[in-house]
Short mmCIF file of C-alpha atoms in Angstrom, two decimals:
data_model
loop_
_atom_site.label_atom_id
_atom_site.label_comp_id
_atom_site.label_asym_id
_atom_site.label_seq_id
_atom_site.Cartn_x
_atom_site.Cartn_y
_atom_site.Cartn_z
CA MET F 419 49.78 39.47 58.95
CA ALA F 420 46.61 39.75 56.91
CA LEU F 421 45.48 41.43 53.70
CA VAL F 422 44.68 45.08 54.09
CA GLY F 423 40.96 44.37 53.76
CA ALA F 424 40.98 41.90 56.68
CA ALA F 425 39.55 43.01 60.05
CA SER F 426 42.87 42.56 61.88
CA HIS F 427 42.31 45.48 64.10
CA GLY F 428 41.98 46.04 67.91
CA PHE F 429 38.67 44.69 68.94
CA GLY F 430 40.14 43.86 72.36
CA LYS F 431 39.34 45.75 75.49
CA GLU F 432 42.94 46.64 76.28
CA PRO F 433 43.55 50.26 75.46
CA LEU F 434 46.63 50.44 73.18
CA SER F 435 49.16 53.38 73.03
CA VAL F 436 49.59 55.34 69.72
CA LYS F 437 52.70 53.24 69.20
CA GLY F 438 50.79 49.90 69.45
CA ILE F 439 47.94 51.08 67.33
CA SER F 440 50.38 52.19 64.69
CA GLU F 441 52.28 48.99 64.69
CA GLU F 442 48.89 47.18 64.12
CA ALA F 443 47.79 49.63 61.44
CA ILE F 444 50.74 49.14 59.17
CA SER F 445 50.86 45.32 59.64
CA PHE F 446 49.06 44.20 56.65
CA GLU F 447 49.86 42.22 53.46
CA TYR F 448 50.23 44.13 50.25
CA ASN F 449 50.17 42.49 46.87
CA PRO F 450 51.04 44.71 44.05
CA ASP F 451 49.88 42.33 41.43
CA ILE F 452 46.29 42.99 42.54
CA PRO F 453 44.87 45.47 40.13
CA LEU F 454 45.10 49.23 41.12
CA ARG F 455 41.29 49.76 40.93
CA TYR F 456 40.76 47.22 43.58
CA TRP F 457 43.40 48.89 45.98
CA LEU F 458 41.73 52.26 45.34
CA ARG F 459 38.33 50.93 46.24
CA THR F 460 39.91 49.19 49.38
CA ALA F 461 41.41 52.68 50.42
CA ASP F 462 37.91 54.23 50.06
CA ALA F 463 36.40 51.48 52.31
CA ILE F 464 39.16 51.95 54.94
CA GLN F 465 38.38 55.66 54.94
CA LYS F 466 34.64 55.28 55.35
CA GLN F 467 35.28 52.85 58.36
CA ALA F 468 37.62 55.33 59.89
CA GLN F 469 34.90 57.89 59.68
CA SER F 470 32.38 55.55 61.23
CA TYR F 471 34.44 54.77 64.14
CA ASP F 472 35.24 58.52 64.79
CA ARG F 473 31.60 59.19 64.46
CA ASP F 474 30.92 56.51 67.21
CA GLY F 475 33.54 58.08 69.45
CA ASN F 476 35.92 54.95 69.12
CA GLU F 477 39.37 56.90 69.03
CA GLN F 478 41.35 53.76 68.93
CA ASP F 479 39.93 51.99 65.92
CA ALA F 480 39.39 55.39 64.15
CA TYR F 481 43.11 56.32 64.51
CA LEU F 482 44.06 52.82 63.26
CA PHE F 483 42.02 52.97 60.06
CA TYR F 484 42.97 56.70 59.47
CA LEU F 485 46.74 55.52 59.56
CA ARG F 486 46.08 52.41 57.54
CA HIS F 487 44.42 54.49 55.00
CA ALA F 488 47.37 56.98 54.78
CA THR F 489 49.88 54.10 54.68
CA LEU F 490 48.18 52.24 51.89
CA LEU F 491 47.90 55.35 49.62
CA LEU F 492 51.33 56.84 50.34
CA ASP F 493 53.64 53.97 51.03
CA LYS F 494 52.18 51.34 48.81
CA LEU F 495 49.94 52.51 46.07
CA GLY F 496 52.21 55.40 45.24
CA LYS F 497 54.59 52.71 43.79
CA HIS F 498 51.96 50.58 42.17
CA PRO F 499 53.15 49.32 38.73
CA GLU F 500 49.65 50.37 37.19
CA LEU F 501 50.10 54.06 38.38
CA LYS F 502 51.79 55.00 35.05
CA ALA F 503 48.97 53.94 32.87
CA PRO F 504 46.83 56.73 31.37
CA GLY F 505 44.36 58.14 33.67
CA ASN F 506 45.42 56.28 36.80
CA GLN F 507 47.62 59.07 38.06
CA ALA F 508 44.62 61.45 38.12
CA THR F 509 42.40 58.79 39.91
CA TYR F 510 45.15 58.31 42.41
CA MET F 511 45.48 62.00 43.23
CA LYS F 512 41.78 62.14 43.68
CA ALA F 513 41.92 59.33 46.24
CA THR F 514 44.60 61.24 48.25
CA LYS F 515 42.38 64.39 48.49
CA GLY F 516 41.23 63.43 51.97
CA LEU F 517 44.64 62.80 53.52
CA ALA F 518 44.98 66.33 54.94
CA PHE F 519 41.93 65.83 57.09
CA ASN F 520 43.03 62.31 58.21
CA LEU F 521 46.32 63.47 59.43
CA ASN F 522 44.90 66.47 61.32
CA ARG F 523 42.18 64.28 62.85
CA MET F 524 44.81 61.77 63.99
CA GLU F 525 46.62 64.53 65.71
CA SER F 526 43.48 65.57 67.61
CA LEU F 527 42.95 61.87 68.60
CA LYS F 528 46.39 61.22 70.15
CA PRO F 529 46.00 62.95 73.55
CA ALA F 530 42.84 60.80 74.43
CA ILE F 531 44.34 57.64 73.20
CA GLU F 532 47.60 58.27 75.15
CA GLN F 533 45.71 59.29 78.35
CA ARG F 534 43.48 56.16 78.35
CA HIS F 535 46.47 53.99 77.76
CA GLU F 536 48.47 55.53 80.64
CA GLN F 537 45.59 55.10 83.04
CA TYR F 538 45.08 51.60 81.93
CA VAL F 539 48.79 50.85 82.56
CA GLN F 540 48.77 52.55 85.90
CA ALA F 541 45.75 50.68 87.05
CA ALA F 542 47.02 47.45 85.94
CA ALA F 543 50.32 48.02 87.96
CA ARG F 544 48.26 49.00 91.00
CA ARG F 545 46.14 45.91 90.76
CA LYS F 546 49.31 43.89 90.28
CA ALA F 547 50.96 45.40 93.43
CA GLU F 548 47.90 44.86 95.50
CA ARG F 549 47.57 41.16 94.36
CA GLU F 550 51.31 40.56 95.19
CA GLU F 551 50.82 42.14 98.62
CA TRP F 552 47.73 40.03 99.31
CA LEU F 553 49.49 36.84 98.16
CA LYS F 554 52.26 37.51 100.66
CA SER F 555 49.85 38.17 103.70
CA ARG F 556 47.34 35.23 102.90
CA PRO F 557 47.56 31.66 104.45
CA GLN F 558 49.61 29.41 102.08
CA THR F 559 46.77 26.85 102.03
CA GLU F 560 44.31 29.31 100.74
CA LYS F 561 43.86 29.20 96.97
CA PRO F 562 43.95 32.31 94.96
CA LEU F 563 40.53 33.50 93.35
CA GLU F 564 40.05 33.30 89.71
CA HIS F 565 40.14 36.90 89.20
CA ASP F 566 43.39 37.16 91.25
CA ARG F 567 45.15 34.92 88.94
CA HIS F 568 43.89 36.68 85.66
CA GLY F 569 42.67 40.06 86.68
CA ASP F 570 45.20 42.67 85.82
CA GLY F 571 42.46 45.13 84.43
CA TYR F 572 41.16 48.03 86.15
CA GLY F 573 37.93 48.92 87.88
CA ASP F 574 35.33 51.46 87.01
CA GLY F 575 36.87 54.05 89.34
CA ASP F 576 40.48 53.55 88.46
CA MET F 577 40.32 56.03 85.50
CA GLY F 578 38.46 58.76 87.45
CA GLY F 579 36.09 61.14 85.75
CA SER F 580 38.04 61.32 82.54
CA ARG F 581 37.22 57.78 81.56
CA LYS F 582 34.51 57.51 79.01
CA ARG F 583 31.49 55.32 79.86
CA ALA F 584 32.12 51.74 78.93
CA ARG F 585 30.31 50.54 75.74
CA ARG F 586 27.97 47.77 76.04
CA GLU F 587 29.10 44.62 74.27
CA LEU F 588 26.46 42.96 72.08
CA HIS F 589 26.14 39.81 70.39
CA ALA F 590 24.03 39.45 67.20
CA GLY F 591 22.74 35.91 68.33
CA ASP F 592 20.74 37.44 71.07
CA GLY F 593 17.30 38.35 69.95
CA SER F 594 17.07 41.46 72.23
CA ASN F 595 20.34 42.64 70.91
CA ARG F 596 19.06 42.36 67.27
CA SER F 597 16.13 44.49 68.37
CA LEU F 598 18.68 47.11 69.59
CA ALA F 599 20.46 46.83 66.33
CA LEU F 600 17.27 47.58 64.41
CA SER F 601 16.74 50.68 66.53
CA LEU F 602 20.33 51.95 65.87
CA ALA F 603 19.93 51.34 62.08
CA GLN F 604 16.60 53.19 62.00
CA LYS F 605 18.12 56.04 63.76
CA ASP F 606 21.02 56.12 61.29
CA GLN F 607 18.64 55.93 58.41
CA LYS F 608 16.49 58.87 59.50
CA LYS F 609 19.49 60.93 59.92
CA ARG F 610 20.74 60.11 56.49
CA ARG F 611 17.36 60.92 54.99
CA VAL F 612 17.70 64.48 56.41
CA VAL F 613 21.25 64.65 55.17
CA GLN F 614 20.24 63.42 51.68
CA ARG F 615 17.37 65.86 51.60
CA HIS F 616 19.67 68.76 52.18
CA GLN F 617 22.11 67.56 49.58
CA ASP F 618 19.47 67.22 46.95
CA GLY F 619 18.35 70.81 47.60
CA GLN F 620 15.01 69.74 49.27
CA GLY F 621 15.94 70.97 52.78
CA ARG F 622 15.31 74.79 52.18
CA GLU F 623 12.91 76.66 54.33
CA ASP F 624 10.69 77.26 51.29
CA ASP F 625 10.44 73.51 50.69
CA SER F 626 6.74 72.54 50.49
CA ARG F 627 7.52 68.79 51.20
CA PRO F 628 6.41 67.88 54.69
CA VAL F 629 9.11 66.53 57.01
CA ASP F 630 8.37 63.77 59.44
CA GLU F 631 8.52 64.53 63.01
CA ASP F 632 11.11 61.81 63.50
CA GLU F 633 13.31 63.37 60.75
CA LYS F 634 13.36 66.86 62.23
CA PRO F 635 16.76 67.52 64.01
CA SER F 636 16.44 67.83 67.66
CA LYS F 637 17.07 71.18 69.24
CA ASP F 638 19.31 69.77 71.69
CA GLN F 639 21.04 67.13 69.40
CA ASP F 640 24.53 66.20 70.34
CA PRO F 641 27.09 68.09 67.97
CA THR F 642 28.96 64.65 67.41
CA ASP F 643 25.79 63.50 65.47
CA ASP F 644 26.70 65.94 62.66
CA LEU F 645 30.20 64.46 62.26
CA ALA F 646 29.47 62.26 59.20
CA ARG F 647 27.68 65.13 57.40
CA GLN F 648 30.53 67.70 58.12
CA ILE F 649 33.17 65.16 56.98
CA ILE F 650 31.34 64.42 53.66
CA ALA F 651 30.93 68.27 53.08
CA ALA F 652 34.62 68.93 54.13
CA GLY F 653 35.88 66.24 51.90
CA LYS F 654 34.05 67.61 48.82
CA ARG F 655 35.30 71.12 49.59
CA GLY F 656 38.83 69.92 50.28
CA GLU F 657 38.78 71.50 53.75
CA SER F 658 39.89 70.17 57.24
CA THR F 659 37.13 70.09 59.79
CA TYR F 660 37.95 69.36 63.50
CA ILE F 661 35.37 68.00 65.79
CA GLU F 662 35.68 68.35 69.47
CA ARG F 663 33.62 67.47 72.47
CA ASN F 664 32.18 71.02 73.32
CA GLY F 665 31.69 72.29 69.83
CA THR F 666 32.70 72.22 66.17
CA PHE F 667 35.60 73.99 64.88
CA ASN F 668 35.96 74.70 60.99
CA SER F 669 39.08 75.14 59.15
CA HIS F 670 39.03 78.86 59.73
CA GLY F 671 39.25 78.66 63.53
CA THR F 672 35.70 79.74 64.10
CA THR F 673 33.94 78.19 66.95
CA PHE F 674 30.37 77.53 67.41
CA THR F 675 28.17 75.35 69.59
CA PRO F 676 25.09 74.05 67.77
CA ARG F 677 23.26 73.06 71.12
CA ASN F 678 19.99 74.96 72.00
CA PHE F 679 18.35 74.84 75.24
CA ASN F 680 14.62 74.78 76.19
CA TYR F 681 14.15 76.57 79.43
CA PRO F 682 11.24 75.19 81.39
CA ILE F 683 8.46 77.49 82.65
CA VAL F 684 8.68 78.00 86.50
CA PRO F 685 5.64 76.34 88.24
CA HIS F 686 3.04 78.36 90.29
CA LYS F 687 3.95 81.53 88.48
CA ARG F 688 1.96 83.50 85.95
CA ASN F 689 3.36 83.38 82.38
CA TYR F 690 3.15 86.08 79.78
CA ASP F 691 4.06 86.21 76.15
CA LEU F 692 6.12 88.87 74.42
CA ASN F 693 3.02 91.25 74.12
CA GLY F 694 2.30 91.03 77.93
CA LYS F 695 -0.80 88.71 77.64
CA GLU F 696 -1.10 86.02 80.06
CA THR F 697 -0.61 82.42 78.57
CA GLN F 698 -2.12 79.01 79.61
CA PRO F 699 -0.30 76.99 82.04
CA SER F 700 2.05 74.37 80.69
CA LEU F 701 2.02 70.67 81.14
CA ARG F 702 4.42 70.90 84.04
CA ASP F 703 2.19 73.71 85.57
CA SER F 704 -0.97 71.49 85.32
CA GLN F 705 0.81 68.49 86.91
CA SER F 706 2.06 70.54 89.89
CA THR F 707 -1.24 72.08 90.42
CA LEU F 708 -3.06 68.70 90.33
CA ARG F 709 -0.58 67.37 92.86
CA SER F 710 -0.76 70.47 95.09
CA ASN F 711 -4.57 70.57 95.17
CA ALA F 712 -5.13 66.84 95.93
CA PRO F 713 -6.07 66.04 99.61
CA ALA F 714 -3.66 64.06 101.66
CA ARG F 715 -6.29 61.45 102.25
CA PRO F 716 -9.79 61.19 100.75
CA PRO F 717 -12.85 61.56 103.23
CA LYS F 718 -14.70 58.38 104.28
CA GLU F 719 -17.89 59.30 102.46
CA TYR F 720 -15.91 59.26 99.27
CA PHE F 721 -15.85 55.44 99.38
CA ASN F 722 -19.51 54.94 98.55
CA TYR F 723 -19.82 51.86 96.57
CA GLY F 724 -23.59 51.60 96.80
CA GLU F 725 -25.27 48.14 96.11
CA PRO F 726 -23.36 45.53 94.40
CA PRO F 727 -24.36 44.72 90.82
CA SER F 728 -26.77 41.89 90.17
CA ARG F 729 -25.22 38.63 88.78
CA PRO F 730 -25.81 38.02 85.06
CA PRO F 731 -28.28 35.19 84.09
CA LYS F 732 -26.89 31.77 83.47
CA GLU F 733 -28.49 31.24 80.35
CA ARG F 734 -28.37 33.48 77.25
CA ASP F 735 -29.95 33.46 73.90
CA TRP F 736 -26.90 32.74 71.57
CA SER F 737 -29.00 33.03 68.59
CA THR F 738 -28.50 36.76 68.61
CA PRO F 739 -24.95 38.24 68.38
CA LEU F 740 -23.76 40.45 71.12
CA GLN F 741 -24.12 44.13 70.31
CA PRO F 742 -21.23 46.37 71.28
CA GLN F 743 -22.48 49.08 73.69
CA PRO F 744 -21.34 52.67 73.29
CA PRO F 745 -19.30 53.99 76.07
CA THR F 746 -21.03 56.22 78.63
CA LEU F 747 -20.20 60.01 78.01
CA PRO F 748 -19.08 62.04 80.99
CA SER F 749 -21.37 64.81 82.18
CA LYS F 750 -20.80 68.39 80.90
CA ASP F 751 -19.92 69.40 84.59
CA LEU F 752 -17.19 66.83 84.63
CA ILE F 753 -15.73 67.93 81.36
CA ALA F 754 -15.81 71.55 82.55
CA GLU F 755 -13.76 70.60 85.66
CA LEU F 756 -10.85 69.01 83.53
CA PRO F 757 -7.77 71.28 83.29
CA ALA F 758 -7.03 73.07 80.02
CA ASP F 759 -3.87 71.04 79.63
CA PRO F 760 -4.61 67.52 80.94
CA ILE F 761 -1.90 64.94 81.76
CA PRO F 762 -1.27 62.78 78.68
CA ARG F 763 -1.52 59.14 78.76
CA ALA F 764 1.78 57.16 78.79
CA THR F 765 2.76 56.18 75.24
CA THR F 766 5.30 53.59 74.04
CA GLN F 767 8.32 55.39 72.66
CA THR F 768 11.68 54.14 71.13
CA PRO F 769 14.34 54.85 73.74
CA ASP F 770 16.95 57.48 72.71
CA ILE F 771 19.96 55.23 72.02
CA ASN F 772 23.44 56.38 70.64
CA SER F 773 25.70 54.18 68.55
CA SER F 774 28.54 55.27 70.68
CA ASP F 775 27.13 53.48 73.73
CA TYR F 776 27.21 49.99 72.08
CA THR F 777 29.66 47.84 70.27
CA PHE F 778 28.74 44.53 68.48
CA THR F 779 31.45 41.81 69.23
CA PRO F 780 32.40 39.72 66.12
CA THR F 781 30.40 36.52 66.12
CA CYS F 782 33.14 34.39 64.21
CA THR F 783 36.61 34.57 62.68
CA THR F 784 38.26 33.64 59.48
CA GLU F 785 40.12 30.37 59.23
CA SER F 786 43.38 32.28 60.22
CA GLY F 787 41.56 33.59 63.41
CA SER F 788 41.00 37.31 62.30
CA PRO F 789 37.64 38.49 63.58
CA LEU F 790 34.73 39.08 61.22
CA ARG F 791 32.45 41.88 62.25
CA THR F 792 28.62 41.17 61.96
CA VAL F 793 26.87 41.97 58.87
CA PHE F 794 23.07 42.50 59.24
CA LEU F 795 20.99 41.53 56.20
CA PRO F 796 17.21 42.50 55.51
CA PRO F 797 15.34 39.21 55.08
CA THR F 798 13.11 40.51 52.30
CA LEU F 799 16.13 41.79 50.23
CA ARG F 800 16.36 38.38 48.37
CA SER F 801 12.88 38.16 47.29
CA SER F 802 12.94 41.83 46.15
CA PHE F 803 15.90 41.08 44.09
CA LEU F 804 14.43 38.01 42.48
CA ASN F 805 11.26 39.99 41.52
CA LEU F 806 13.39 42.62 39.90
CA ALA F 807 15.55 39.95 38.11
CA HIS F 808 12.48 37.88 36.91
CA PRO F 809 12.44 39.24 33.43
CA ASN F 810 16.04 38.25 33.00
CA THR F 811 15.56 34.92 34.67
CA THR F 812 12.81 33.81 32.28
CA ARG F 813 15.27 34.46 29.37
CA ASP F 814 18.02 32.58 31.07
CA LEU F 815 20.15 35.63 31.67
CA GLU F 816 21.95 36.43 34.95
CA THR F 817 21.24 39.59 36.92
CA CYS F 818 23.55 41.06 39.60
CA GLY F 819 23.14 43.78 42.27
CA ILE F 820 25.63 45.41 44.76
CA LEU F 821 25.07 45.22 48.47
CA CYS F 822 25.68 48.58 50.03
CA GLY F 823 25.31 49.82 53.72
CA THR F 824 27.09 51.51 56.70
CA LEU F 825 29.06 50.63 59.70
CA ILE F 826 27.33 51.34 63.05
CA SER F 827 28.67 50.28 66.47
CA ASN F 828 31.13 47.91 64.92
CA ALA F 829 28.50 46.06 62.73
CA PHE F 830 27.59 46.47 59.16
CA PHE F 831 24.07 47.09 58.11
CA ILE F 832 22.97 46.51 54.51
CA SER F 833 20.52 49.26 53.56
CA LYS F 834 20.89 49.61 49.69
CA LEU F 835 20.50 47.18 46.84
CA VAL F 836 22.02 49.00 43.87
CA ILE F 837 21.48 47.40 40.40
CA PRO F 838 24.29 48.72 38.17
CA GLU F 839 24.38 48.96 34.45
CA GLN F 840 25.39 45.54 33.31
CA GLU F 841 25.70 43.00 30.48
CA ALA F 842 24.72 39.35 30.94
CA THR F 843 24.55 35.94 29.52
CA ALA F 844 23.30 32.60 30.70
CA ASN F 845 26.50 32.04 32.88
CA THR F 846 28.02 35.69 33.41
CA CYS F 847 27.01 38.98 34.52
CA ASP F 848 29.43 41.99 34.07
CA THR F 849 28.94 45.60 35.51
CA VAL F 850 29.59 48.48 32.93
CA ASN F 851 29.85 52.03 33.64
CA GLU F 852 31.27 51.37 37.11
CA GLU F 853 32.02 55.09 37.66
CA ALA F 854 28.22 55.75 38.07
CA LEU F 855 28.12 53.05 40.75
CA PHE F 856 31.09 54.45 42.59
CA GLU F 857 29.83 58.02 42.26
CA TYR F 858 26.40 56.97 43.81
CA CYS F 859 28.24 55.22 46.70
CA ASP F 860 30.51 58.15 47.38
CA ARG F 861 27.69 60.68 47.24
CA ASN F 862 25.68 58.70 49.75
CA ASP F 863 28.52 57.68 52.03
CA LEU F 864 27.96 53.96 51.47
CA MET F 865 30.27 51.10 51.68
CA THR F 866 30.23 48.12 49.38
CA LEU F 867 29.51 45.09 51.46
CA GLY F 868 29.24 42.38 48.68
CA TRP F 869 27.02 41.41 45.77
CA ILE F 870 24.08 39.32 44.76
CA HIS F 871 23.43 37.57 41.54
CA THR F 872 21.24 34.92 40.02
CA HIS F 873 21.86 31.46 38.49
CA PRO F 874 18.80 31.09 36.27
CA SER F 875 19.32 27.57 35.24
CA GLN F 876 22.24 26.48 37.46
CA THR F 877 22.47 25.12 40.92
CA CYS F 878 23.42 27.17 44.05
CA PHE F 879 27.26 27.40 44.00
CA MET F 880 30.19 29.67 43.30
CA SER F 881 31.59 29.26 39.73
CA SER F 882 35.24 29.93 39.13
CA ARG F 883 34.26 33.43 37.61
CA ASP F 884 32.12 34.12 40.66
CA LEU F 885 35.13 33.27 42.96
CA HIS F 886 37.36 35.65 41.01
CA THR F 887 34.70 38.32 41.12
CA HIS F 888 34.23 38.04 44.85
CA ALA F 889 37.87 38.16 45.54
CA GLY F 890 37.79 41.66 44.26
CA TYR F 891 35.28 42.51 46.89
CA GLN F 892 36.73 40.54 49.95
CA VAL F 893 40.09 42.08 49.40
CA GLN F 894 38.37 45.48 50.01
CA MET F 895 36.47 44.23 52.93
CA ALA F 896 36.96 40.89 54.67
CA GLU F 897 33.21 40.79 55.60
CA SER F 898 32.06 41.07 52.05
CA VAL F 899 29.54 38.40 51.07
CA ALA F 900 28.30 36.86 47.79
CA ILE F 901 24.66 35.94 47.78
CA VAL F 902 23.74 33.36 44.94
CA CYS F 903 20.06 32.93 44.01
CA ALA F 904 19.18 29.68 42.17
CA PRO F 905 15.40 29.82 41.78
CA ARG F 906 15.39 26.20 40.37
CA ASP F 907 17.65 24.54 42.92
CA ASP F 908 17.06 23.46 46.48
CA PRO F 909 18.26 25.30 48.58
CA PRO F 910 17.35 28.22 46.34
CA TYR F 911 20.10 30.56 47.72
CA GLY F 912 23.32 30.80 49.64
CA VAL F 913 25.50 33.33 51.38
CA PHE F 914 29.15 32.73 50.88
CA ARG F 915 32.65 34.15 51.56
CA LEU F 916 36.13 32.93 50.47
CA THR F 917 38.06 30.93 52.98
CA ASP F 918 41.14 32.89 54.25
CA PRO F 919 43.31 30.73 54.05
CA PRO F 920 43.33 29.26 51.53
CA GLY F 921 40.68 30.64 49.40
CA LEU F 922 41.45 34.33 49.06
CA LYS F 923 44.95 33.98 48.25
CA THR F 924 44.39 31.01 45.88
CA ILE F 925 42.08 33.03 43.82
CA LEU F 926 44.12 36.17 43.86
CA ASN F 927 47.20 34.28 42.62
CA CYS F 928 45.12 32.31 39.88
CA ARG F 929 45.73 33.33 36.29
CA LEU F 930 43.73 30.58 34.54
CA PRO F 931 41.18 31.76 32.01
CA GLY F 932 37.63 30.62 31.39
CA ILE F 933 34.35 30.58 33.27
CA PHE F 934 34.86 27.15 34.77
CA HIS F 935 38.22 25.87 35.84
CA PRO F 936 39.39 24.06 38.90
CA HIS F 937 41.37 25.41 41.96
CA GLU F 938 43.81 23.43 43.99
CA GLY F 939 44.49 24.02 47.71
CA GLY F 940 41.44 22.75 49.63
CA ARG F 941 38.11 24.36 50.40
CA ILE F 942 37.96 27.63 48.48
CA TYR F 943 34.65 29.13 49.91
CA THR F 944 32.28 28.53 52.81
CA ASP F 945 28.91 29.49 54.04
CA ALA F 946 28.80 32.93 55.85
CA SER F 947 25.53 32.56 57.59
CA LYS F 948 25.22 28.89 59.00
CA PRO F 949 27.02 29.78 61.24
CA GLY F 950 28.85 32.86 60.23
CA HIS F 951 29.04 36.55 60.57
CA VAL F 952 25.82 37.24 58.50
CA TRP F 953 22.56 37.62 60.50
CA GLU F 954 19.12 38.41 58.97
CA LEU F 955 17.58 41.36 60.92
CA PRO F 956 13.70 41.40 60.53
CA GLY F 957 12.29 44.91 60.07
CA LEU F 958 15.82 46.36 58.60
CA GLU F 959 14.70 48.78 55.86
CA PHE F 960 16.43 48.96 52.64
CA GLU F 961 16.18 50.72 49.32
CA VAL F 962 16.46 49.37 45.82
CA VAL F 963 18.35 51.75 43.44
CA ASP F 964 18.35 50.71 39.84
CA LEU F 965 21.09 52.51 37.73
CA ARG F 966 20.29 50.76 34.54
CA PRO F 967 19.28 52.94 31.48
CA GLY F 968 15.47 53.44 31.43
CA LYS F 969 14.90 52.23 34.89
#
């Protein structure tokens, strides 16, 4: 059993039943001594993970996180000792607002989960019976093959047409996979920019701001790409929105299919516009015409090479530089013979990839064996943060920032560096007006993946106060990291997490005061990147958002 923020969920290939998923979802350790505000942020992180898995078409993990979110809020936090404090009841009721959608969504996920599990059980039983029959008929001296001793899975054809295409498993250590991860992140960022533009009121038809071609929604875009946007909107309205394979169903039962089709022009036929005027042939027409008019074999007189060119002289005057020669222009007759719509040259384009087709397998585990999902970090984030913190660093004041991002294909991508309003000394940095930070993250559908802070005059380490601060992040998300930047030390930075066990529970149970105090129980924290679950991803874009007054 792990803390609720730990990644103790089904990353395995075996499709679980609804009962099996439910048992795993409610199997977590709950500590009522942890402040209520930490638990409420944990519930929010669980909710966003469920939405991300739902968006990727991962019904099993989506169901698990939806149920874990409901269990934490209803069964645990409803009895939290701090709930009677002034203001906490209203905050708790606000956190439970999305439960109606979660429960309805879970009901819609059940049939697919049960069908996939039943097909898996039937396929496994069939394979087992076939293996036993083969073992009875084979010679006793023949050794069983490796897959016959361990293979109780099912083949691609065992689940018929109803089985979803298998996701390709990726490992962050592979360079080509990291290139694919960058493409997935860029696609998600473009989609979020479009959503943000509409939320800011800049996406109206009369908007004079130009829209990048890559940011325009495709006419034949898959309806599931709008899931995150609709969940956010439905959550703010307090409605229930149901997403199905062939269309989108709102809470009023109205069905619409947002898929538009572009019908191609039939080749070898005249084309007319709405006014009856003949139009130019399309690209497909031009290609078909060129292919149909080309002779099967060119005539022999076509291969007239003429005299071979003379060889260049062996010696050249190198005192004068080579002058580039302009290209020879084609004759006017040749230009006139070119078709109106020539065949374009091949261009390099980013392949159309979907997050539902891939899943990043965890690269490491906690000390207890729980998997830690991969966190992709922009390599230039640290230098940007140090430049921003430089005025405080010169005055021997700490500076902190919050690492925010999204979950895509079972991996986290840090895309925002949020600088909250804060108060600092030479050894501490405390955030103030946290409501503004939470509001920004909620408005932009961002997860809190950790924090970063400076040690202006100290070495690169986690102080006792740092450990207690990070425990609040790691209890929300097991993959949360703490980046310490110490410009005067070597190495000048580190990426850390609390060990689990013993570090996380040791810090959560510690009640000692002071900035510097010892902790018993062994190694409290460890490096999260050498090796670990944090990987730098060159090219990953991020945005710095400064919420401090006057910034």
